[in-house]
PDB file of C-alpha atoms in Angstrom:
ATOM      1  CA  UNK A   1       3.204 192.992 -89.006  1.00 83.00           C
ATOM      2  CA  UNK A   2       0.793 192.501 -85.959  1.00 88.00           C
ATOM      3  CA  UNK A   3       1.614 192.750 -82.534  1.00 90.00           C
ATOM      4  CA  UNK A   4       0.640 189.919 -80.283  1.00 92.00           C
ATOM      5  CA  UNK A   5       1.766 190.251 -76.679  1.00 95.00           C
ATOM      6  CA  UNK A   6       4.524 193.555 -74.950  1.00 96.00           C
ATOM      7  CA  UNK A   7       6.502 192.366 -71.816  1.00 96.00           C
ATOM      8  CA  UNK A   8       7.921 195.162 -70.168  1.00 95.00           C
ATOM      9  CA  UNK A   9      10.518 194.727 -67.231  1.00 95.00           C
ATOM     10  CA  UNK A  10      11.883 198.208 -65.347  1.00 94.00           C
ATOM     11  CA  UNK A  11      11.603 200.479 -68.205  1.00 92.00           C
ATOM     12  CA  UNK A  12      10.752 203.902 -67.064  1.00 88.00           C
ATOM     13  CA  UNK A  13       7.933 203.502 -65.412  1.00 86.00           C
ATOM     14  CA  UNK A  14       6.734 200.173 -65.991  1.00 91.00           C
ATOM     15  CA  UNK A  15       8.406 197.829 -63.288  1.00 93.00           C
ATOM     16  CA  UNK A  16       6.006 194.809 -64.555  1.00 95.00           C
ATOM     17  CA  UNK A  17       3.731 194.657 -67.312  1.00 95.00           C
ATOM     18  CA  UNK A  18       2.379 192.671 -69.815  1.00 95.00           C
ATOM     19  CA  UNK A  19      -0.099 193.672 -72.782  1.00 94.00           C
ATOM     20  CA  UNK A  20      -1.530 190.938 -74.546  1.00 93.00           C
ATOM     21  CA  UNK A  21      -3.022 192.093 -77.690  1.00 91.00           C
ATOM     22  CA  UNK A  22      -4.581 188.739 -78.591  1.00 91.00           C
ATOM     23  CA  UNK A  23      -6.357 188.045 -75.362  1.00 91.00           C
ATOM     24  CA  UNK A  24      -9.049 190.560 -73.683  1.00 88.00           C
ATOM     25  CA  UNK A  25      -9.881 193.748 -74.518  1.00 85.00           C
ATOM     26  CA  UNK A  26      -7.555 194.427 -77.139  1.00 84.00           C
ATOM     27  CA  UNK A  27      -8.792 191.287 -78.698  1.00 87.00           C
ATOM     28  CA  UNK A  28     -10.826 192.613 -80.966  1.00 85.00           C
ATOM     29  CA  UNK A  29     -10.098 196.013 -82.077  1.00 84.00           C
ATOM     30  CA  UNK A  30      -8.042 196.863 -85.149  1.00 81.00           C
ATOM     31  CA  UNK A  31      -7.479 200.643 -83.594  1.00 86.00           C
ATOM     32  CA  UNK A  32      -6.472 201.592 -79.992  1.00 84.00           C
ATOM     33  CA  UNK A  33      -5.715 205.029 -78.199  1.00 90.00           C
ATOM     34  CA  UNK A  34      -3.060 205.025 -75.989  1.00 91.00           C
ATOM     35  CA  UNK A  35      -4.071 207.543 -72.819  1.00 92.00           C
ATOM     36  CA  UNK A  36      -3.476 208.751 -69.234  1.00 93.00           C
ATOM     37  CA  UNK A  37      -2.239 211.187 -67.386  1.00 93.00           C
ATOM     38  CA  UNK A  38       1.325 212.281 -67.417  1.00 91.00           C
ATOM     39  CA  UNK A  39       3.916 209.958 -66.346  1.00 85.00           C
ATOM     40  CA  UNK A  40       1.726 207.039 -66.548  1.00 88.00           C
ATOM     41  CA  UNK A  41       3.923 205.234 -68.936  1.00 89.00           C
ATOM     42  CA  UNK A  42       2.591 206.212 -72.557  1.00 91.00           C
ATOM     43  CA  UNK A  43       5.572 207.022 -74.401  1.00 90.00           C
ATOM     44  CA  UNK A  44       7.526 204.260 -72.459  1.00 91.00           C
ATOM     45  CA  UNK A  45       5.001 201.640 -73.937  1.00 93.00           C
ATOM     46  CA  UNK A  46       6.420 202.982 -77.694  1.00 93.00           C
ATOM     47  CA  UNK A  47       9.912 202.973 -76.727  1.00 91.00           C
ATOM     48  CA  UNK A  48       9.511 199.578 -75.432  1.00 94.00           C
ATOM     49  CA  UNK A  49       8.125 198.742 -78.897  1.00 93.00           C
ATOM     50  CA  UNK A  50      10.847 200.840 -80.610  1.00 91.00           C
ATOM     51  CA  UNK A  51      13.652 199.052 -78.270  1.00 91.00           C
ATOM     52  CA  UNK A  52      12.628 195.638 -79.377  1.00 92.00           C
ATOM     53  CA  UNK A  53      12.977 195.903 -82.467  1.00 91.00           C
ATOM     54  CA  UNK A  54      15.266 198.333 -83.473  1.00 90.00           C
ATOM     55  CA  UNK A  55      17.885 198.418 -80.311  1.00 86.00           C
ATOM     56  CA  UNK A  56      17.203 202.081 -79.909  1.00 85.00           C
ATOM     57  CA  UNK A  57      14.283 205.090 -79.490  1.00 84.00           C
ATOM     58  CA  UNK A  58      13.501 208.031 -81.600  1.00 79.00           C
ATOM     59  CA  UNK A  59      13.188 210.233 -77.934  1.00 70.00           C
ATOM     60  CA  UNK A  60      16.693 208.872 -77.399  1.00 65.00           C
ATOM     61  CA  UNK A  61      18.140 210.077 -80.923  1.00 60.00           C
ATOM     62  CA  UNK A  62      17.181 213.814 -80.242  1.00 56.00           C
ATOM     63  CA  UNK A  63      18.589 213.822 -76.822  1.00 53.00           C
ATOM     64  CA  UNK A  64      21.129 216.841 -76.555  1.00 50.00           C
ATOM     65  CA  UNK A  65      24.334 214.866 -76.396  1.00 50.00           C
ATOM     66  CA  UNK A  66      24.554 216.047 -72.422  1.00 50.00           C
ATOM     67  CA  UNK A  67      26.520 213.524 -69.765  1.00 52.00           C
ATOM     68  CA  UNK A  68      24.484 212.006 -67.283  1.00 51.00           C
ATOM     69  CA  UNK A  69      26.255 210.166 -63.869  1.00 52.00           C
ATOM     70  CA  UNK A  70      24.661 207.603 -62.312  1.00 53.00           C
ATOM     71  CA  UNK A  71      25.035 207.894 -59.072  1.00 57.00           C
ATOM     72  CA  UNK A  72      23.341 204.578 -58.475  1.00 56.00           C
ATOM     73  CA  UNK A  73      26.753 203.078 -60.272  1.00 55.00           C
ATOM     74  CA  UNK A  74      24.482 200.401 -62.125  1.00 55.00           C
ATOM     75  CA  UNK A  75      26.442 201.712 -65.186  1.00 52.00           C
ATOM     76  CA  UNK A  76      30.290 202.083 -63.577  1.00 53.00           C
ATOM     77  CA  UNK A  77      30.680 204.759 -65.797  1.00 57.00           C
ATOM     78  CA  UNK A  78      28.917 208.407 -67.054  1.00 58.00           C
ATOM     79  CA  UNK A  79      26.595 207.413 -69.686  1.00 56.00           C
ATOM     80  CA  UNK A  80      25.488 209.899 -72.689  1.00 60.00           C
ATOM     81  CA  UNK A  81      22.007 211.196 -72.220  1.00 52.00           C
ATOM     82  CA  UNK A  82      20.947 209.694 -75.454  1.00 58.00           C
ATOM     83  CA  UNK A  83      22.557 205.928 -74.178  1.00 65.00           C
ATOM     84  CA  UNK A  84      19.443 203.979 -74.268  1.00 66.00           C
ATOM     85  CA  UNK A  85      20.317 202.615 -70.509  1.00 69.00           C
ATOM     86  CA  UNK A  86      18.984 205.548 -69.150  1.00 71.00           C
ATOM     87  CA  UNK A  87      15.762 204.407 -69.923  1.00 80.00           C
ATOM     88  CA  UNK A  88      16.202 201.835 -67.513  1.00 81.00           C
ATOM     89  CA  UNK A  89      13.790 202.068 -64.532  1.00 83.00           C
ATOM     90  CA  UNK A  90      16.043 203.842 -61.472  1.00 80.00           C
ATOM     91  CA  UNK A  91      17.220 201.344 -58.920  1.00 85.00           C
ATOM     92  CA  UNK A  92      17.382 198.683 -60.670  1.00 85.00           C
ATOM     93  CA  UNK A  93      20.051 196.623 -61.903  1.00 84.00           C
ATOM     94  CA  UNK A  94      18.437 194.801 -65.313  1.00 88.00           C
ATOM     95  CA  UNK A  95      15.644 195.869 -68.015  1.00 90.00           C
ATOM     96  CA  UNK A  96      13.804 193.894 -70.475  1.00 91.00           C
ATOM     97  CA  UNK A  97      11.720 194.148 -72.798  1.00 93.00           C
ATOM     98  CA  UNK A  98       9.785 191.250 -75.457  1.00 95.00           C
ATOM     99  CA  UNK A  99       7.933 191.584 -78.191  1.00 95.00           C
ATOM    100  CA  UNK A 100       5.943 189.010 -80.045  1.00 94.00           C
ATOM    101  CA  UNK A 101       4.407 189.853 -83.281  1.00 92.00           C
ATOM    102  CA  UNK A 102       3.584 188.582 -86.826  1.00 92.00           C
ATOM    103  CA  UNK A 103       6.016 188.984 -89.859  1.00 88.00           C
ATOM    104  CA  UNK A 104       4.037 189.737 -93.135  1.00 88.00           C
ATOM    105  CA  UNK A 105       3.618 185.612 -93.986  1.00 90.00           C
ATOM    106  CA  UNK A 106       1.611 185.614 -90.524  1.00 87.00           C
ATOM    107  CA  UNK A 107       4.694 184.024 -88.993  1.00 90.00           C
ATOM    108  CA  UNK A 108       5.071 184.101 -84.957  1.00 88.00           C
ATOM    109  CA  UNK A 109       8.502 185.949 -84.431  1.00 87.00           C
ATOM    110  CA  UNK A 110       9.764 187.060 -80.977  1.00 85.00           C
ATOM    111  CA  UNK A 111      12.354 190.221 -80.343  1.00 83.00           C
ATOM    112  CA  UNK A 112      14.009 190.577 -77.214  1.00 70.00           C
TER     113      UNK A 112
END
């Protein structure tokens, strides 16, 4: 599998962002560090990664299984603290996240 392009829509603290791995400076490199100060949006980029594919996040599957109330009322209801909603940037009403990568055949596949 190779990733091609991320497209990240209020998660965390990405509001907007799109990562194309095939174009720029990304391009051309077969390794990448991910870095930047805290709260910058590194783990958010793997969850996004984690959500698309898999419907869930490996941060979210050791959460304490604590209430949390949104007092926004996006949800209508109190949502577990491992419900992977609360990833959802605060505020908002709708998240998204795509992923485009390669299947092992070097088939184009999308995940949404």
């Amino acid at each position: 599998m190779k990733i091609l392009k991320l497209i990240i829509r209020n998660l965390a603290s990405i509001e907007n962002a799109v990562i194309d791995f095939e174009n720029g400076p990304l391009a051309e490199e077969s390794c990448f560090l991910i870095c930047g100060p805290t709260g910058s949006g590194k783990t958010t980029l793997l969850d996004a990664i984690c959500l698309a594919l898999y419907g869930k996040t490996p941060r979210m599957n050791e959460a304490n299984r604590e209430r949390y109330v949104d007092h926004t009322e996006n949800f209508g209801d109190d949502i577990s603290i491992d419900d992977v909603r609360g990833l959802m940037k605060r505020g908002t009403d709708c998240a998204s996240v795509e992923l485009w990568f390669t299947d092992a055949n070097d088939h184009p596949l999308k995940s949404i």
